[in-house]
GROMACS .gro file of C-alpha atoms in nm:
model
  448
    1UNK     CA    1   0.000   0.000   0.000
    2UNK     CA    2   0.235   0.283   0.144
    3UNK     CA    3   0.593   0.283   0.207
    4UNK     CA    4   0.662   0.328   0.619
    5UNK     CA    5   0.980   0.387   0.805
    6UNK     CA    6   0.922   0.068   1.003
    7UNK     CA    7   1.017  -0.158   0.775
    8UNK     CA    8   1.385  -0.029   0.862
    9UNK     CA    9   1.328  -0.168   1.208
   10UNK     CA   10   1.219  -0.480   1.059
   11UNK     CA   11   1.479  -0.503   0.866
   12UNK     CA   12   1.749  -0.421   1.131
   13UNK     CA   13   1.558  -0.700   1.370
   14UNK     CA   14   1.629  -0.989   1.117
   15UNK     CA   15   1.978  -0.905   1.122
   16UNK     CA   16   1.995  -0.897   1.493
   17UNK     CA   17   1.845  -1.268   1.499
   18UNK     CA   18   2.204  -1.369   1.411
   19UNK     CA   19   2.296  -1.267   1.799
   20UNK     CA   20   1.986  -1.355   1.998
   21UNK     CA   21   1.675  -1.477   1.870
   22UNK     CA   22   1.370  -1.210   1.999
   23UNK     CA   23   1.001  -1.178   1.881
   24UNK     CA   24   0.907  -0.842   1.694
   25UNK     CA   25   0.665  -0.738   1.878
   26UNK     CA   26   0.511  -0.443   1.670
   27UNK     CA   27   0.248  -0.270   1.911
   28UNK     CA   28  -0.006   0.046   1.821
   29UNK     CA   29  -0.348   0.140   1.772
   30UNK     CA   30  -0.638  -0.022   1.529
   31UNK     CA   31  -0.591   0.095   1.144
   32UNK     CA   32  -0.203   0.249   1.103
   33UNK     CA   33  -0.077  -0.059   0.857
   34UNK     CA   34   0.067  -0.263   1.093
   35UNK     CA   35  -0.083  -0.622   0.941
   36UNK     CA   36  -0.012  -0.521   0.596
   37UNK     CA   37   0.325  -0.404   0.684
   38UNK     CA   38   0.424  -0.708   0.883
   39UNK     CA   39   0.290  -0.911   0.595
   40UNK     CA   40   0.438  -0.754   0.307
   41UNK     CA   41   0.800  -0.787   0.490
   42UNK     CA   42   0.721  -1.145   0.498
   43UNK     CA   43   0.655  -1.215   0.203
   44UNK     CA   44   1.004  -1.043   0.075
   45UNK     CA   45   1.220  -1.175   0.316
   46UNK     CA   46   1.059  -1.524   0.417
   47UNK     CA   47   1.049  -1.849   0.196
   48UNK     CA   48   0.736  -1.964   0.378
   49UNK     CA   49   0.462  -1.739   0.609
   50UNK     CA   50   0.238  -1.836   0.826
   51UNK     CA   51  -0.011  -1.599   0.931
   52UNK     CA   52  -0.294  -1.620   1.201
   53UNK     CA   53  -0.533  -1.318   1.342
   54UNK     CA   54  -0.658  -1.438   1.642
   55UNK     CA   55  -0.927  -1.188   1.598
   56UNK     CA   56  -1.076  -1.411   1.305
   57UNK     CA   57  -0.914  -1.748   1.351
   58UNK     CA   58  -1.087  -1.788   1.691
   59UNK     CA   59  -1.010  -2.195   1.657
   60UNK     CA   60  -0.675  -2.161   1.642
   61UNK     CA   61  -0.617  -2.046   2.007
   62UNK     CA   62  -0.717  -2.431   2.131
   63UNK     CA   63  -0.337  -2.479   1.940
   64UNK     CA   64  -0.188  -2.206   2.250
   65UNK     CA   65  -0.395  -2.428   2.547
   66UNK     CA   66  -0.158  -2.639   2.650
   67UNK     CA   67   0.176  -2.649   2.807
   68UNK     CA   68   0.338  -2.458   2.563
   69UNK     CA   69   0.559  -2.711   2.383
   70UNK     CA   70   0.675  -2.652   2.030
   71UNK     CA   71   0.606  -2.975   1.913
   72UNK     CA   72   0.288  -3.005   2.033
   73UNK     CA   73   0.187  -2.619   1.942
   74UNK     CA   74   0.318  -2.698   1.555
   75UNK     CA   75   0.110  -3.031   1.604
   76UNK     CA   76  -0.166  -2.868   1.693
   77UNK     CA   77  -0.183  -2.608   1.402
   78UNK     CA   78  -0.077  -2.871   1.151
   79UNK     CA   79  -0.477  -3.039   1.244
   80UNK     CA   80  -0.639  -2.747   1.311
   81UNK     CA   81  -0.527  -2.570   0.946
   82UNK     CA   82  -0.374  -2.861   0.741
   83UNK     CA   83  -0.264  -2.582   0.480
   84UNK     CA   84   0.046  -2.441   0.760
   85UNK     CA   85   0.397  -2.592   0.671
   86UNK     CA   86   0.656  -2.543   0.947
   87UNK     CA   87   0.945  -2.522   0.772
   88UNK     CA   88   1.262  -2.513   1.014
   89UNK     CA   89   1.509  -2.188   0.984
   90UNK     CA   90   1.278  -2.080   0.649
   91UNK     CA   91   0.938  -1.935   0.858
   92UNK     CA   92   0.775  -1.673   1.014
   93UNK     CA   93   0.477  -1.715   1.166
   94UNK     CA   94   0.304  -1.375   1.229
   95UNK     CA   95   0.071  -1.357   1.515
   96UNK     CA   96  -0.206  -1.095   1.441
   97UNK     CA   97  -0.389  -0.935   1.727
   98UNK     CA   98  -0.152  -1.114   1.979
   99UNK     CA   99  -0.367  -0.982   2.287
  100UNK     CA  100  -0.704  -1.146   2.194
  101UNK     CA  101  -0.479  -1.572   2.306
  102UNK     CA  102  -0.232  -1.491   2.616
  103UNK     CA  103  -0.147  -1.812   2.527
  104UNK     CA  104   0.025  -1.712   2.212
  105UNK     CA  105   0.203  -1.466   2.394
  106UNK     CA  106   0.315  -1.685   2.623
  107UNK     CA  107   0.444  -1.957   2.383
  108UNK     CA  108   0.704  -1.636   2.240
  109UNK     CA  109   0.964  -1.770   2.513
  110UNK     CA  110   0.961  -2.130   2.414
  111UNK     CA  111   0.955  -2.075   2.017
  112UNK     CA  112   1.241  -1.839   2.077
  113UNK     CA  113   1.450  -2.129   2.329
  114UNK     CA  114   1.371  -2.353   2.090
  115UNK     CA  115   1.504  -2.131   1.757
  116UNK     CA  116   1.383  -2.283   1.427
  117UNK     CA  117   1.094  -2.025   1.353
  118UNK     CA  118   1.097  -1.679   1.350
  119UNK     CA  119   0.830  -1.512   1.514
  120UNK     CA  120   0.632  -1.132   1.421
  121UNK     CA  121   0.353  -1.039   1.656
  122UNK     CA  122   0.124  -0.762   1.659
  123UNK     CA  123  -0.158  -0.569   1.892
  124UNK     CA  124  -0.375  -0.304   1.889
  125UNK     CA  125  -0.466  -0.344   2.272
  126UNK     CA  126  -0.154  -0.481   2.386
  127UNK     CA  127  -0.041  -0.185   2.617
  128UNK     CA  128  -0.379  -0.162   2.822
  129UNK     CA  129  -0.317  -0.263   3.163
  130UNK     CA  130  -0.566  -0.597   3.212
  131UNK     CA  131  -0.712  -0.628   2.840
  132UNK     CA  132  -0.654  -1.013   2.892
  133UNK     CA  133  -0.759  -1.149   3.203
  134UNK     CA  134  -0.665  -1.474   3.139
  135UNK     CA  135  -0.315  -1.553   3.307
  136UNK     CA  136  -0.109  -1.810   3.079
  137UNK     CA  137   0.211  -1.766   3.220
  138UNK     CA  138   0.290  -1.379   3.120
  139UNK     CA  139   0.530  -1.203   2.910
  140UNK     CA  140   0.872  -1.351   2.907
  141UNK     CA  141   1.171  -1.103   2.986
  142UNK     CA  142   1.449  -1.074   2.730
  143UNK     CA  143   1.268  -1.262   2.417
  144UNK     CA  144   1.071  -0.966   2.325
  145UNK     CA  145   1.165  -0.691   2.079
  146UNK     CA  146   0.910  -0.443   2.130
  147UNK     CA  147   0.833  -0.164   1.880
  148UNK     CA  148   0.583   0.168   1.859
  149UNK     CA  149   0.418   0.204   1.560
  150UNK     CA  150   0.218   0.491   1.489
  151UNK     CA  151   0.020   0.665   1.205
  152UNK     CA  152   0.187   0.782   0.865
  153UNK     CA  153   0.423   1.099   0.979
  154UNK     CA  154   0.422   1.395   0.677
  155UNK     CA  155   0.778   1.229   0.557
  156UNK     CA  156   0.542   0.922   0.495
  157UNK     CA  157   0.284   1.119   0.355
  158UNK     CA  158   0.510   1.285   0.096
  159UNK     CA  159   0.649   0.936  -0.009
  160UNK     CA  160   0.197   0.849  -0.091
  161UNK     CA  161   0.168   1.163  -0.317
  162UNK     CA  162   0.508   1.028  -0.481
  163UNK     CA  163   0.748   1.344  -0.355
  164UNK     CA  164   1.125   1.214  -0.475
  165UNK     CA  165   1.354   1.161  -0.163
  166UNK     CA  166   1.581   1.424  -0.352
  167UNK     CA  167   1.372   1.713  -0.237
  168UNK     CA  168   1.324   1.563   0.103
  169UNK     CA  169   1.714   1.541   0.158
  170UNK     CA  170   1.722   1.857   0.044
  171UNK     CA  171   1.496   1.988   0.319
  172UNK     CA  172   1.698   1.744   0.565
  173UNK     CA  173   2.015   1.944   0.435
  174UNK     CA  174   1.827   2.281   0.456
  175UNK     CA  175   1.784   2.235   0.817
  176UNK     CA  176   2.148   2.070   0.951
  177UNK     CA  177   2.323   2.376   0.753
  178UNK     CA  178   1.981   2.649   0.827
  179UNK     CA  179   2.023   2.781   0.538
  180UNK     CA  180   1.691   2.907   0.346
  181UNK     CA  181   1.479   2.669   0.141
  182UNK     CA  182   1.389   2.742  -0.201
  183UNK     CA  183   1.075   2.961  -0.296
  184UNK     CA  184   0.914   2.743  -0.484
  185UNK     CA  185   0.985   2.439  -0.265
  186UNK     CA  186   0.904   2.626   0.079
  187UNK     CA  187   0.534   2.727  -0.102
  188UNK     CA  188   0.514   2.357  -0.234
  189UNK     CA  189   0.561   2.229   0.120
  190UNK     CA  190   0.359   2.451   0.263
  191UNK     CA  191   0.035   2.356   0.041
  192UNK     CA  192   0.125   1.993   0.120
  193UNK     CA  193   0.158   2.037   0.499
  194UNK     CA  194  -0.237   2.186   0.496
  195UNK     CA  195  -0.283   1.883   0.295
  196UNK     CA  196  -0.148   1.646   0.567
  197UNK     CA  197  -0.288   1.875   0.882
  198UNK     CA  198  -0.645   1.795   0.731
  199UNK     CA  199  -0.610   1.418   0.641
  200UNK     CA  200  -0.338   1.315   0.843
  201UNK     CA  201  -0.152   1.005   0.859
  202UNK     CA  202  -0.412   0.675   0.892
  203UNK     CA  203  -0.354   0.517   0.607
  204UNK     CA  204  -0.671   0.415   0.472
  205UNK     CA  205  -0.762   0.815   0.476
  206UNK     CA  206  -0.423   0.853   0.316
  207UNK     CA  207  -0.524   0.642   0.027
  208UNK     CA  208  -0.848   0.775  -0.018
  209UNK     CA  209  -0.712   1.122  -0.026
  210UNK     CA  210  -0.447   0.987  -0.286
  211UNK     CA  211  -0.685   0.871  -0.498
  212UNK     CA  212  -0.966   1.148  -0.490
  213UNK     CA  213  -0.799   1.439  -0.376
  214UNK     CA  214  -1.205   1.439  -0.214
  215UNK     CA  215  -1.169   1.579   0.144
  216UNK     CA  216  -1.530   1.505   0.176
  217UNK     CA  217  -1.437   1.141   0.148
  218UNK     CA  218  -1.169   1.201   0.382
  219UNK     CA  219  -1.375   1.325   0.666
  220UNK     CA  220  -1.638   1.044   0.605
  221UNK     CA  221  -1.324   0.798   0.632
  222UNK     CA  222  -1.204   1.017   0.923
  223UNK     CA  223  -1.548   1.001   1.105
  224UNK     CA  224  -1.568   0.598   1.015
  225UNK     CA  225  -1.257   0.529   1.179
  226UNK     CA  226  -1.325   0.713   1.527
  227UNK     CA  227  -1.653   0.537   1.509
  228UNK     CA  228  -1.417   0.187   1.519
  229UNK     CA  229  -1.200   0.354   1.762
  230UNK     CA  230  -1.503   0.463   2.009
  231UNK     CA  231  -1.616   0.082   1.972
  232UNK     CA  232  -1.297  -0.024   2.167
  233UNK     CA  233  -1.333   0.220   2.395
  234UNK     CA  234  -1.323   0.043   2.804
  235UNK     CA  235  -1.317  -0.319   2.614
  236UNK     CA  236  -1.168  -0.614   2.725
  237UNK     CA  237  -1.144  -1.021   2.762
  238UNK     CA  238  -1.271  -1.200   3.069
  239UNK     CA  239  -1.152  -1.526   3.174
  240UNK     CA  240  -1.278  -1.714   2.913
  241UNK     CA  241  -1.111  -1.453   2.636
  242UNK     CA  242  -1.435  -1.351   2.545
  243UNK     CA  243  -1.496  -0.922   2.454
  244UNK     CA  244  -1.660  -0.748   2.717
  245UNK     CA  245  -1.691  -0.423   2.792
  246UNK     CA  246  -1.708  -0.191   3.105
  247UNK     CA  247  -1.987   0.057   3.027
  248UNK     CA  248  -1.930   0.304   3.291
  249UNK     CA  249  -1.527   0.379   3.240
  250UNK     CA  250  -1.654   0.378   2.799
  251UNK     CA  251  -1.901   0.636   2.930
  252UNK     CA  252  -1.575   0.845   3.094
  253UNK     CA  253  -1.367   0.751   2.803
  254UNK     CA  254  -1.607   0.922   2.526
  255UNK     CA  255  -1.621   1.222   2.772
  256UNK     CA  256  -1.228   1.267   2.794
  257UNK     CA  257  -1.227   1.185   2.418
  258UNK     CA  258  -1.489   1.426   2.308
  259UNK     CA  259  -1.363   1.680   2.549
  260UNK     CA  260  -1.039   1.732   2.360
  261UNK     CA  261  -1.127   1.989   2.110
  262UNK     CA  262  -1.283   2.232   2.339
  263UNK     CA  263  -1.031   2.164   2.623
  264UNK     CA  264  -0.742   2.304   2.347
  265UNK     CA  265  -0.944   2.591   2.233
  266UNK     CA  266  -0.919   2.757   2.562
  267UNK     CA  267  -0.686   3.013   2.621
  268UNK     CA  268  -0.534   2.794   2.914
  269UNK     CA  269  -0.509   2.456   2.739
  270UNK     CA  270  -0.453   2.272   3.072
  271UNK     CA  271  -0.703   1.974   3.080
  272UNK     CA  272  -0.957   2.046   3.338
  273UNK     CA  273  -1.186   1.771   3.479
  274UNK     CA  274  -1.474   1.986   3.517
  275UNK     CA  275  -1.525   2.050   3.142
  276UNK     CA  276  -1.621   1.653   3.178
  277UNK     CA  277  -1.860   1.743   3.437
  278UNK     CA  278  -1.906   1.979   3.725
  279UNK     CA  279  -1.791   1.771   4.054
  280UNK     CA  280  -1.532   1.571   3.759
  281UNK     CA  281  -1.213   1.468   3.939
  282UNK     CA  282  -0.869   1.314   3.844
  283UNK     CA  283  -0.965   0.993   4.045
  284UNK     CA  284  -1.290   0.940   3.838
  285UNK     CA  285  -1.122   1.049   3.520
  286UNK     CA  286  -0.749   0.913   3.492
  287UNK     CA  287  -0.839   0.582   3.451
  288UNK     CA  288  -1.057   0.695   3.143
  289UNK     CA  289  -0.710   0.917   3.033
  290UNK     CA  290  -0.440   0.666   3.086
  291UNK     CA  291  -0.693   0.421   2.859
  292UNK     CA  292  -0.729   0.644   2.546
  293UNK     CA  293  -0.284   0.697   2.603
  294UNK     CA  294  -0.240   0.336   2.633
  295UNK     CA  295  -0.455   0.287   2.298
  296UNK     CA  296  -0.248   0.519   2.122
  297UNK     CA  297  -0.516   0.805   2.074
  298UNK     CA  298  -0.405   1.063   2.306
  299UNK     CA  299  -0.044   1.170   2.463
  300UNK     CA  300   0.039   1.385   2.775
  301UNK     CA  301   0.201   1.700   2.778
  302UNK     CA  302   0.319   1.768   3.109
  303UNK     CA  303   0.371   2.138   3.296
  304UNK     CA  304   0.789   2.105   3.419
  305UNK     CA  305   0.824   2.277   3.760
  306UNK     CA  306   1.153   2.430   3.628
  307UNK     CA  307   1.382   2.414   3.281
  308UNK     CA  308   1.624   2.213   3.384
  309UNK     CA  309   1.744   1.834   3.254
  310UNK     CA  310   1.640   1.561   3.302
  311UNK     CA  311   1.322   1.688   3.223
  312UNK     CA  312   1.085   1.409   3.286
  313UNK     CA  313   1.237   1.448   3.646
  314UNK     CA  314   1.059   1.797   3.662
  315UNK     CA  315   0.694   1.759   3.486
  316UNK     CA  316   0.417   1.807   3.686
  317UNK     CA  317   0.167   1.477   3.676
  318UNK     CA  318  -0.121   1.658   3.780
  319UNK     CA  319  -0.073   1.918   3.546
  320UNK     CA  320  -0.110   1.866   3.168
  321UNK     CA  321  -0.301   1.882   2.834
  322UNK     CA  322  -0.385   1.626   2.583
  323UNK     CA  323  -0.347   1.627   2.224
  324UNK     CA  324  -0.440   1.373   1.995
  325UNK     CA  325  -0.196   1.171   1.762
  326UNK     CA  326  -0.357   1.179   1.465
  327UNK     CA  327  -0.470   1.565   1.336
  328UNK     CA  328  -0.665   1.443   1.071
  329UNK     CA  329  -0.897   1.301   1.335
  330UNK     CA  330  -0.885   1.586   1.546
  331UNK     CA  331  -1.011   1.805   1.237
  332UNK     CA  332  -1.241   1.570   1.167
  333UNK     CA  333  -1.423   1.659   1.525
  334UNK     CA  334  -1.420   2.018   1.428
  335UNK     CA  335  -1.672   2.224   1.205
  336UNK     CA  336  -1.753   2.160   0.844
  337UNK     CA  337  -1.595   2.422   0.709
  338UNK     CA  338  -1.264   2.396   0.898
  339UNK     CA  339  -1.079   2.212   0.615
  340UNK     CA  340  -1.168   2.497   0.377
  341UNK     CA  341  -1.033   2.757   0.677
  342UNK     CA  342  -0.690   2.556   0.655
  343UNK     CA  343  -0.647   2.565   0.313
  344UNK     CA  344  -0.693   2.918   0.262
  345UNK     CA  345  -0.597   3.049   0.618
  346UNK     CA  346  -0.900   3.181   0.728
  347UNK     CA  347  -0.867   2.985   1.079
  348UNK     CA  348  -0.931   3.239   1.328
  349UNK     CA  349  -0.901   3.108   1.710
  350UNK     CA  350  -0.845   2.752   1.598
  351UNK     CA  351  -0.533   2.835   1.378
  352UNK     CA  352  -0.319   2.814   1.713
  353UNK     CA  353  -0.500   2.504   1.882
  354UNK     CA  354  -0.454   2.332   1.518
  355UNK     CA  355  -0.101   2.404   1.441
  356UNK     CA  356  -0.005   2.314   1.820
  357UNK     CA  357  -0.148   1.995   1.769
  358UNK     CA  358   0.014   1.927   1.495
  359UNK     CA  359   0.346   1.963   1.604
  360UNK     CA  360   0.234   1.763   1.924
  361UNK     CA  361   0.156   1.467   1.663
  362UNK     CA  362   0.493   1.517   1.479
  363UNK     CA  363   0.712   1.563   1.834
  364UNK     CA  364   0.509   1.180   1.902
  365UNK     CA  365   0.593   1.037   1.601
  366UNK     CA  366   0.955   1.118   1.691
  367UNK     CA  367   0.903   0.937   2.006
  368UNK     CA  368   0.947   1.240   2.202
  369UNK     CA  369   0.810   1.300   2.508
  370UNK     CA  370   0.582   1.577   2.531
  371UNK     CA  371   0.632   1.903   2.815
  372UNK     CA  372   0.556   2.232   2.832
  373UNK     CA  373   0.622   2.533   3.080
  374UNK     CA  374   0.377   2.750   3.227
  375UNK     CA  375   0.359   2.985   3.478
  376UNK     CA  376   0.069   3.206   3.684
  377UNK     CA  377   0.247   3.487   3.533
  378UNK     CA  378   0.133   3.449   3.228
  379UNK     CA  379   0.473   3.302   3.097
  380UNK     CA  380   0.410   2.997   2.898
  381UNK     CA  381   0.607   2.813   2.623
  382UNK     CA  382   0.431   2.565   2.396
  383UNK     CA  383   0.672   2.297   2.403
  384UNK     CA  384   1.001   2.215   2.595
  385UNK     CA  385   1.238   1.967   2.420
  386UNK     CA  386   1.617   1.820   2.469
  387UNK     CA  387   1.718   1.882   2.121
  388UNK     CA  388   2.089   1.815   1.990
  389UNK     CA  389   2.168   1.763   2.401
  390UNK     CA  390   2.033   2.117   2.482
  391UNK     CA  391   1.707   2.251   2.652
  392UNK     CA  392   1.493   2.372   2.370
  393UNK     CA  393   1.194   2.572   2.372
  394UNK     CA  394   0.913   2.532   2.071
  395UNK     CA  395   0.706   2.826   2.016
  396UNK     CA  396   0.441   2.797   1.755
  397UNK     CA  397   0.346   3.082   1.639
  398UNK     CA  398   0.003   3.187   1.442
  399UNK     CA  399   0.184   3.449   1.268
  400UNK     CA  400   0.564   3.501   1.258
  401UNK     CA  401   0.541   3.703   1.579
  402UNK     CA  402   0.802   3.750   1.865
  403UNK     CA  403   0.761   3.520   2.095
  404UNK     CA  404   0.760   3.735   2.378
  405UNK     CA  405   0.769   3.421   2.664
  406UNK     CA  406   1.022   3.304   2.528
  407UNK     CA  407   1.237   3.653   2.477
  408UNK     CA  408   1.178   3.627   2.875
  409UNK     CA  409   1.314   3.317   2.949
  410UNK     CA  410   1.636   3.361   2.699
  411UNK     CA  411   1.764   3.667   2.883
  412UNK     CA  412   1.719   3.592   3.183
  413UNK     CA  413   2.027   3.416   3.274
  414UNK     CA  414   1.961   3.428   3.675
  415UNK     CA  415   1.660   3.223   3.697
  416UNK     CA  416   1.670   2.963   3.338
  417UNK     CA  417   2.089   2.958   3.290
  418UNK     CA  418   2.052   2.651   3.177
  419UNK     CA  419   1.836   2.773   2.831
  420UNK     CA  420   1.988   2.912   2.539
  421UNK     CA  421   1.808   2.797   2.236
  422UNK     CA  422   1.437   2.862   2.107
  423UNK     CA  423   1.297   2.702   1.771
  424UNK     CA  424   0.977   2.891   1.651
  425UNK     CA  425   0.775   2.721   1.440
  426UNK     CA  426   0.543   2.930   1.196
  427UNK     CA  427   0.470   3.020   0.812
  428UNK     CA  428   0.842   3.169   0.735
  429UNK     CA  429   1.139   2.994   0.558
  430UNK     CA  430   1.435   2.917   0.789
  431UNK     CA  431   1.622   3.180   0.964
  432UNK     CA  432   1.890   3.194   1.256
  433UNK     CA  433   1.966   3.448   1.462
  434UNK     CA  434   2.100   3.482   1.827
  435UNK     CA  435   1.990   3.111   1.932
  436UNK     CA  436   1.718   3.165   1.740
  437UNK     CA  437   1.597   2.915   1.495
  438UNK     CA  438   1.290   2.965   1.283
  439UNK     CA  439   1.152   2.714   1.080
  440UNK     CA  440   0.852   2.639   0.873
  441UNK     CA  441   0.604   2.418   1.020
  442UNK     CA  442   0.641   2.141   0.765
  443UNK     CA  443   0.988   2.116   0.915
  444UNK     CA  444   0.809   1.950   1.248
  445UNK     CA  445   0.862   1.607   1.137
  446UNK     CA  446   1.237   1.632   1.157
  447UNK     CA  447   1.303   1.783   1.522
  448UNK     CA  448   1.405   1.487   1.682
   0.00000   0.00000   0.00000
């Protein structure tokens, strides 16, 4: 379907199978490619592939029952689907939906002791706490390699509309040496980054966008996927691996979910329990929060007490807003009209709570962690970041404006010595001056 950077991690974990044999475990939320993509490498690198989705192949778990043996699990699936062939040091059998048989993800340890198959899982529920509450033994220390997959990131989204990698490593060159990009290129990237803000990076919207260049399509793709998403929402197997789900913390999790957009459009984007409801509190709603994180939907950005590193040392927990990690979703939960606004930058209030998120999405698909720093002054930065070993601050910026906050915090040497640099992120080309580095949004996608 679409090119992704992940395959490079596949790749580089079927060379490390030479030193010590691991699982790839590939974790991440419903509908971001990871099936195909586990497939397709598979197929090019495997003589022989066995694939079962334990959210389909439901008879295939009695295979995972037992004690665990290899001979008796290959057995097992040999009766049960006479069309496998477990061919020693030539397979890889690719365990879809891993979470749905704890069995299956107990038998990693003893396929990887006993070496002759290789072994790709996946999960779209694997990091909620409890999905599975049937105990088979547990996850084995030391024979997993785990990995974070997440929606397509605007690099990826270039590669769809068929962008050559020359201009991309000319933007990648643009930025090492900050030296200005090309008219013609900066506009060009521009256009496309409004492209990607309003369809963002799930891949099926992707491909309809490709294909129709229809953002009515989109958003009715958009809107069909949260649908799927909201179905998940506070499910999980009993004892007997069967779906259940617990209505009350689904009824907290559509709250949080469907809070988002207004809780960003406030001047103070702190996330505040009583836009949920008027006695709402962090013990009634966390649980609800740490579910939609754990699915992949949401991320924390935490308040840090002071700028100093390390800086996960300083956030505040209690103190934090949420963005979602897919914009084309969150613009999806907006107005009609907003995907018109974008395109022709007649955004108004939202153009700051959309660009912010944005960036959010691209600073998570980096695998950064996400801070920021406010105070009761009024002092507040939009993002706080180690970048190339220093304290960063990320301003982004409606309009290519001053940055006053973080004027403040750059000359004054008595209380933040430790901060010297500021990237502001906004419509201009890229500039430097004085620790200060300006770059055009699009450019997001490579602070890392």
């Amino acid at each position: 379907m679409f090119k992704r950077k992940i395959e490079n991690e596949l790749i580089e974990w079927k060379e490390s199978l030479k030193v010590k044999k691991k699982a790839f475990v590939l974790k991440g939320m419903r509908q971001i490619g990871k099936t195909f993509i586990v497939k397709k490498f598979a197929i090019e690198n495997y003589k022989n592939v066995i694939y079962i989705n334990f959210k389909v192949d439901l008879n295939l778990k009695k295979a995972f029952a037992g004690d665990l043996q290899v001979r008796e699990i290959i057995s097992s699936l040999s009766i049960l689907n006479p069309k496998f062939k477990f061919i020693p040091n030539e397979t890889v059998i690719i365990l879809d939906e891993i979470q749905e048989c704890s069995g299956a993800r107990a038998s990693i340890k003893p396929f990887m002791e006993d070496g002759r198959f290789d072994i790709i899982a996946t999960g779209s529920l694997l990091g909620i706490k409890g999905y599975n509450k049937n105990y088979h033994g547990g996850v084995a220390v030391g024979f997993e390699h785990s990995v974070y997959m997440t929606a397509m990131d605007f690099e990826e989204f270039l590669w769809a509309k068929g962008i050559d990698i020359e201009t991309l490593n000319y933007l990648y060159d643009c930025l090492k040496n900050k030296k200005r990009i090309n008219d013609a290129v900066h506009t060009a990237m521009l256009k496309y980054f409004k492209e990607y803000i309003c369809v963002g990076g799930m891949p099926a919207v992707v491909d309809v966008f490709v294909k129709t260049d229809d953002y009515r399509l989109v958003r009715n793709e958009q809107r069909d996927i949260i649908e799927s998403f909201k179905d998940d929402f506070a499910k999980h197997l009993n004892e007997n691996e069967e779906e259940v789900i617990d209505q009350s913390l689904s009824m907290k999790i559509n709250r949080v979910f469907d809070s988002i957009p207004s809780q960003l459009s406030k001047e103070n984007k702190k996330f505040f329990y009583s836009m949920l409801e008027s006695k709402g509190t962090s013990k009634k709603y966390d649980p609800a929060i740490w579910w939609l994180k754990e699915y992949g939907l949401v991320e924390y950005c935490h308040n840090l007490n002071t700028l100093e590193l390390p800086l996960e040392g300083n956030k505040i927990d209690n103190i934090f807003k949420l963005y979602l990690t897919d914009t084309g979703l969150f613009i999806s939960m907006l107005d009609e009209n907003i995907v018109s606004d974008i395109m022709f930058g007649n955004m108004g209030i939202y153009k700051g709570v959309i660009y912010e998120n944005i960036v959010a999405d691209a600073l998570i698909k980096n695998k950064l962690p996400l801070y920021y720093f406010s105070k009761d002054s009024g002092l507040e930065i939009d993002f706080v970041e180690r970048y190339e070993g220093n304290i960063t601050l990320i301003e982004v910026k409606a309009r290519n404006g001053n940055a006053k906050s973080a004027r403040t915090i750059l000359n004054d040497k008595i209380k933040y010595p430790n901060v010297n640099n500021l990237i502001k992120l906004c419509d201009a080309n890229i500039s430097f001056s004085e620790n200060v580095l300006t770059l055009p949004y699009y450019l997001a996608y490579i602070i890392r």
